[in-house]
PDB file of C-alpha atoms and ligand atoms in Angstrom:
ATOM      1  CA  THR A  67     220.949  58.535 -65.242  1.00 96.00           C
ATOM      2  CA  ILE A  68     220.123  62.078 -64.202  1.00 97.00           C
ATOM      3  CA  GLU A  69     218.718  63.835 -67.335  1.00 98.00           C
ATOM      4  CA  ARG A  70     217.363  67.166 -68.330  1.00 98.00           C
ATOM      5  CA  THR A  71     214.146  67.609 -70.246  1.00 98.00           C
ATOM      6  CA  PHE A  72     212.273  70.594 -71.728  1.00 99.00           C
ATOM      7  CA  SER A  73     208.609  71.384 -70.955  1.00 99.00           C
ATOM      8  CA  ILE A  74     206.150  73.813 -72.431  1.00 99.00           C
ATOM      9  CA  VAL A  75     202.831  74.630 -70.722  1.00 99.00           C
ATOM     10  CA  LYS A  76     200.881  75.460 -73.816  1.00 99.00           C
ATOM     11  CA  PRO A  77     198.507  78.522 -74.156  1.00 99.00           C
ATOM     12  CA  ASN A  78     195.386  76.528 -73.481  1.00 99.00           C
ATOM     13  CA  ALA A  79     196.747  75.342 -70.196  1.00 99.00           C
ATOM     14  CA  VAL A  80     197.939  78.829 -69.195  1.00 99.00           C
ATOM     15  CA  ALA A  81     194.447  80.082 -69.984  1.00 98.00           C
ATOM     16  CA  LYS A  82     192.996  77.565 -67.689  1.00 98.00           C
ATOM     17  CA  ASN A  83     195.097  78.756 -64.825  1.00 98.00           C
ATOM     18  CA  VAL A  84     196.677  75.392 -64.265  1.00 98.00           C
ATOM     19  CA  ILE A  85     200.425  76.423 -64.459  1.00 99.00           C
ATOM     20  CA  GLY A  86     200.713  75.760 -60.743  1.00 98.00           C
ATOM     21  CA  ALA A  87     198.809  72.465 -60.856  1.00 98.00           C
ATOM     22  CA  ILE A  88     201.207  71.366 -63.631  1.00 99.00           C
ATOM     23  CA  PHE A  89     204.208  72.425 -61.695  1.00 99.00           C
ATOM     24  CA  ASN A  90     202.926  70.690 -58.623  1.00 98.00           C
ATOM     25  CA  ARG A  91     202.678  67.430 -60.576  1.00 98.00           C
ATOM     26  CA  PHE A  92     206.255  67.889 -61.765  1.00 98.00           C
ATOM     27  CA  GLU A  93     207.567  68.543 -58.205  1.00 98.00           C
ATOM     28  CA  THR A  94     205.486  65.811 -56.751  1.00 98.00           C
ATOM     29  CA  ALA A  95     206.931  63.395 -59.268  1.00 98.00           C
ATOM     30  CA  GLY A  96     210.400  64.325 -58.076  1.00 98.00           C
ATOM     31  CA  PHE A  97     211.543  66.659 -60.883  1.00 98.00           C
ATOM     32  CA  LYS A  98     213.536  69.744 -60.051  1.00 98.00           C
ATOM     33  CA  ILE A  99     212.538  72.803 -62.051  1.00 98.00           C
ATOM     34  CA  ILE A 100     216.032  74.240 -62.873  1.00 98.00           C
ATOM     35  CA  ALA A 101     214.797  76.961 -65.259  1.00 98.00           C
ATOM     36  CA  THR A 102     211.445  78.525 -66.147  1.00 99.00           C
ATOM     37  CA  LYS A 103     209.973  81.626 -67.762  1.00 98.00           C
ATOM     38  CA  MET A 104     206.720  82.843 -69.414  1.00 98.00           C
ATOM     39  CA  LEU A 105     206.824  84.159 -72.917  1.00 98.00           C
ATOM     40  CA  HIS A 106     204.476  84.881 -75.806  1.00 98.00           C
ATOM     41  CA  LEU A 107     206.009  83.086 -78.765  1.00 98.00           C
ATOM     42  CA  THR A 108     206.420  84.920 -82.077  1.00 98.00           C
ATOM     43  CA  LYS A 109     205.408  83.121 -85.236  1.00 98.00           C
ATOM     44  CA  GLU A 110     209.125  82.788 -86.150  1.00 98.00           C
ATOM     45  CA  GLN A 111     209.954  81.235 -82.680  1.00 98.00           C
ATOM     46  CA  ALA A 112     207.102  78.671 -82.951  1.00 98.00           C
ATOM     47  CA  GLU A 113     207.970  77.793 -86.541  1.00 98.00           C
ATOM     48  CA  GLY A 114     211.558  77.342 -85.707  1.00 98.00           C
ATOM     49  CA  PHE A 115     210.770  75.252 -82.539  1.00 98.00           C
ATOM     50  CA  TYR A 116     208.519  72.948 -84.542  1.00 98.00           C
ATOM     51  CA  ALA A 117     210.546  72.916 -87.897  1.00 98.00           C
ATOM     52  CA  GLU A 118     210.627  69.087 -88.004  1.00 97.00           C
ATOM     53  CA  HIS A 119     206.799  69.294 -88.478  1.00 98.00           C
ATOM     54  CA  LYS A 120     206.721  71.950 -91.225  1.00 98.00           C
ATOM     55  CA  ASP A 121     205.381  69.645 -93.848  1.00 98.00           C
ATOM     56  CA  ARG A 122     202.605  68.258 -91.774  1.00 98.00           C
ATOM     57  CA  PRO A 123     199.008  69.083 -92.321  1.00 98.00           C
ATOM     58  CA  PHE A 124     198.591  70.342 -88.774  1.00 98.00           C
ATOM     59  CA  PHE A 125     201.629  72.656 -88.875  1.00 98.00           C
ATOM     60  CA  ASN A 126     200.001  75.951 -89.501  1.00 98.00           C
ATOM     61  CA  GLY A 127     197.324  75.402 -86.891  1.00 98.00           C
ATOM     62  CA  LEU A 128     199.914  74.296 -84.359  1.00 98.00           C
ATOM     63  CA  VAL A 129     201.912  77.521 -84.968  1.00 98.00           C
ATOM     64  CA  GLU A 130     198.667  79.622 -84.789  1.00 98.00           C
ATOM     65  CA  PHE A 131     197.747  78.009 -81.447  1.00 99.00           C
ATOM     66  CA  MET A 132     201.175  78.169 -80.018  1.00 99.00           C
ATOM     67  CA  THR A 133     201.310  82.008 -80.664  1.00 99.00           C
ATOM     68  CA  SER A 134     197.674  82.575 -79.433  1.00 98.00           C
ATOM     69  CA  GLY A 135     198.774  83.337 -75.839  1.00 98.00           C
ATOM     70  CA  PRO A 136     201.616  83.005 -73.317  1.00 99.00           C
ATOM     71  CA  VAL A 137     203.424  79.766 -72.679  1.00 99.00           C
ATOM     72  CA  VAL A 138     205.667  78.700 -69.836  1.00 99.00           C
ATOM     73  CA  VAL A 139     208.936  77.039 -70.806  1.00 99.00           C
ATOM     74  CA  SER A 140     210.853  75.071 -68.275  1.00 99.00           C
ATOM     75  CA  VAL A 141     213.891  72.747 -67.785  1.00 98.00           C
ATOM     76  CA  LEU A 142     213.172  69.712 -65.631  1.00 98.00           C
ATOM     77  CA  GLU A 143     215.931  67.601 -64.073  1.00 98.00           C
ATOM     78  CA  GLY A 144     215.728  64.147 -62.678  1.00 98.00           C
ATOM     79  CA  GLU A 145     216.416  60.523 -62.949  1.00 97.00           C
ATOM     80  CA  ASN A 146     215.287  59.269 -66.422  1.00 98.00           C
ATOM     81  CA  ALA A 147     213.628  62.684 -66.964  1.00 98.00           C
ATOM     82  CA  VAL A 148     212.734  62.443 -70.613  1.00 98.00           C
ATOM     83  CA  GLN A 149     210.690  59.263 -70.289  1.00 98.00           C
ATOM     84  CA  ARG A 150     209.275  59.913 -66.907  1.00 98.00           C
ATOM     85  CA  HIS A 151     207.963  63.393 -68.087  1.00 98.00           C
ATOM     86  CA  ARG A 152     206.426  61.832 -71.121  1.00 98.00           C
ATOM     87  CA  ASP A 153     204.630  59.314 -68.883  1.00 98.00           C
ATOM     88  CA  LEU A 154     203.407  62.074 -66.657  1.00 98.00           C
ATOM     89  CA  MET A 155     202.039  63.892 -69.796  1.00 98.00           C
ATOM     90  CA  GLY A 156     200.278  60.968 -71.355  1.00 98.00           C
ATOM     91  CA  ALA A 157     199.843  60.267 -75.110  1.00 98.00           C
ATOM     92  CA  THR A 158     200.283  63.134 -77.614  1.00 98.00           C
ATOM     93  CA  ASN A 159     196.714  62.503 -78.749  1.00 98.00           C
ATOM     94  CA  PRO A 160     194.706  63.174 -75.699  1.00 98.00           C
ATOM     95  CA  SER A 161     192.161  60.659 -76.852  1.00 98.00           C
ATOM     96  CA  ASN A 162     194.765  58.072 -76.021  1.00 98.00           C
ATOM     97  CA  ALA A 163     196.002  59.693 -72.776  1.00 98.00           C
ATOM     98  CA  LEU A 164     195.633  57.435 -69.755  1.00 98.00           C
ATOM     99  CA  ALA A 165     193.586  58.770 -66.749  1.00 98.00           C
ATOM    100  CA  GLY A 166     195.585  60.931 -64.383  1.00 97.00           C
ATOM    101  CA  THR A 167     198.029  62.159 -66.955  1.00 98.00           C
ATOM    102  CA  LEU A 168     198.344  65.800 -67.625  1.00 98.00           C
ATOM    103  CA  ARG A 169     196.858  65.584 -71.160  1.00 98.00           C
ATOM    104  CA  ALA A 170     193.859  63.514 -69.944  1.00 98.00           C
ATOM    105  CA  ASP A 171     193.263  66.287 -67.409  1.00 98.00           C
ATOM    106  CA  TYR A 172     194.010  69.386 -69.325  1.00 98.00           C
ATOM    107  CA  ALA A 173     194.036  68.912 -73.087  1.00 98.00           C
ATOM    108  CA  ASP A 174     191.291  70.163 -75.384  1.00 98.00           C
ATOM    109  CA  SER A 175     192.427  68.632 -78.735  1.00 98.00           C
ATOM    110  CA  PHE A 176     195.366  66.933 -80.407  1.00 98.00           C
ATOM    111  CA  THR A 177     196.854  70.375 -81.107  1.00 98.00           C
ATOM    112  CA  GLU A 178     195.752  71.971 -77.811  1.00 98.00           C
ATOM    113  CA  ASN A 179     197.193  69.173 -75.813  1.00 98.00           C
ATOM    114  CA  ALA A 180     198.189  71.248 -72.759  1.00 98.00           C
ATOM    115  CA  THR A 181     201.972  70.391 -72.585  1.00 98.00           C
ATOM    116  CA  HIS A 182     204.923  69.607 -74.717  1.00 98.00           C
ATOM    117  CA  GLY A 183     207.807  67.502 -73.629  1.00 98.00           C
ATOM    118  CA  SER A 184     211.096  66.508 -75.322  1.00 98.00           C
ATOM    119  CA  ASP A 185     211.020  63.040 -77.044  1.00 98.00           C
ATOM    120  CA  SER A 186     214.693  62.186 -76.505  1.00 98.00           C
ATOM    121  CA  THR A 187     217.823  63.506 -74.708  1.00 98.00           C
ATOM    122  CA  ASP A 188     218.975  64.890 -78.082  1.00 98.00           C
ATOM    123  CA  SER A 189     215.705  66.747 -78.593  1.00 98.00           C
ATOM    124  CA  ALA A 190     215.920  68.044 -74.997  1.00 98.00           C
ATOM    125  CA  ALA A 191     219.381  69.431 -75.604  1.00 98.00           C
ATOM    126  CA  ARG A 192     218.246  71.218 -78.733  1.00 98.00           C
ATOM    127  CA  GLU A 193     214.930  72.493 -77.221  1.00 98.00           C
ATOM    128  CA  ILE A 194     216.720  73.697 -73.960  1.00 98.00           C
ATOM    129  CA  THR A 195     219.201  75.674 -75.990  1.00 98.00           C
ATOM    130  CA  TYR A 196     216.539  77.068 -78.253  1.00 98.00           C
ATOM    131  CA  PHE A 197     214.851  78.886 -75.245  1.00 98.00           C
ATOM    132  CA  PHE A 198     217.562  79.202 -72.494  1.00 98.00           C
ATOM    133  CA  GLY A 199     220.988  80.614 -72.167  1.00 98.00           C
ATOM    134  CA  GLU A 200     223.427  78.732 -69.901  1.00 95.00           C
ATOM    135  CA  GLY A 201     223.148  81.581 -67.398  1.00 97.00           C
ATOM    136  CA  GLU A 202     219.303  81.074 -67.028  1.00 98.00           C
ATOM    137  CA  ILE A 203     219.700  77.447 -65.812  1.00 98.00           C
ATOM    138  CA  CYS A 204     220.164  76.972 -62.200  1.00 97.00           C
ATOM    139  CA  PRO A 205     221.302  73.426 -61.215  1.00 93.00           C
ATOM    140  CA  ARG A 206     220.521  72.490 -57.679  1.00 91.00           C
ATOM    141  CA  THR A 207     222.963  71.384 -55.065  1.00 88.00           C
ATOM    142  CA  ARG A 208     220.279  70.615 -52.526  1.00 88.00           C
TER     143      ARG A 208
HETATM  144  P1  CMP B 361     204.053  68.398 -79.137  1.00 94.43           P
HETATM  145  O1  CMP B 361     204.457  67.498 -78.124  1.00 94.43           O
HETATM  146  O2  CMP B 361     204.060  69.868 -78.801  1.00 94.43           O
HETATM  147  O3  CMP B 361     204.688  68.122 -80.452  1.00 94.43           O
HETATM  148  C1  CMP B 361     204.140  68.475 -81.723  1.00 94.43           C
HETATM  149  C2  CMP B 361     202.715  68.810 -81.579  1.00 94.43           C
HETATM  150  O4  CMP B 361     201.967  68.835 -82.775  1.00 94.43           O
HETATM  151  C3  CMP B 361     202.041  67.868 -80.680  1.00 94.43           C
HETATM  152  O5  CMP B 361     202.333  68.066 -79.373  1.00 94.43           O
HETATM  153  C4  CMP B 361     200.465  68.261 -81.043  1.00 94.43           C
HETATM  154  O6  CMP B 361     200.168  69.419 -80.299  1.00 94.43           O
HETATM  155  C5  CMP B 361     200.603  68.565 -82.401  1.00 94.43           C
HETATM  156  N1  CMP B 361     200.185  67.474 -83.297  1.00 94.43           N
HETATM  157  C6  CMP B 361     200.895  66.381 -83.638  1.00 94.43           C
HETATM  158  N2  CMP B 361     200.218  65.497 -84.368  1.00 94.43           N
HETATM  159  C7  CMP B 361     199.039  66.163 -84.547  1.00 94.43           C
HETATM  160  C8  CMP B 361     197.937  65.820 -85.410  1.00 94.43           C
HETATM  161  N3  CMP B 361     197.858  64.612 -86.067  1.00 94.43           N
HETATM  162  N4  CMP B 361     196.915  66.651 -85.452  1.00 94.43           N
HETATM  163  C9  CMP B 361     196.968  67.815 -84.640  1.00 94.43           C
HETATM  164  N5  CMP B 361     197.988  68.223 -84.023  1.00 94.43           N
HETATM  165  C10 CMP B 361     198.977  67.346 -83.881  1.00 94.43           C
END
């Protein structure tokens, strides 16, 4: 099934100048980038995006990090996109990320783990809507 998933290149990866390297991995893996933009999240935007984690001990540090600099948010489209994007990223905790994954290559810590990706098609739909209007998404015909 062709799916859409949502990606964030996090502030530590933007600071390392690896936006293009990460996009290259997406494209080489066969994803189509059908929407993208850079933005500097407000505290309210970061708290809302990660609302499901609000009672976790890492929440405040996560929000502080995610608002510490610009991020790049994107919509990726492709066959089995949610799971294939997660495979490309590697484990959320970079200590467990396999060699060759984005987190193995670019993460600095559990919180500063370089990229975010949706964990299900339901999360993807919610996360895409959180950041993109319908008019900002550009499906490909070729
Ligand atoms: P992400 O995919 O953006 O979704 C939630 C984020 O919270 C996760 O990546 C990590 O950056 C962060 N996170 C999750 N669990 C922990 C943890 N135990 N300690 C620190 N940060 C965490």
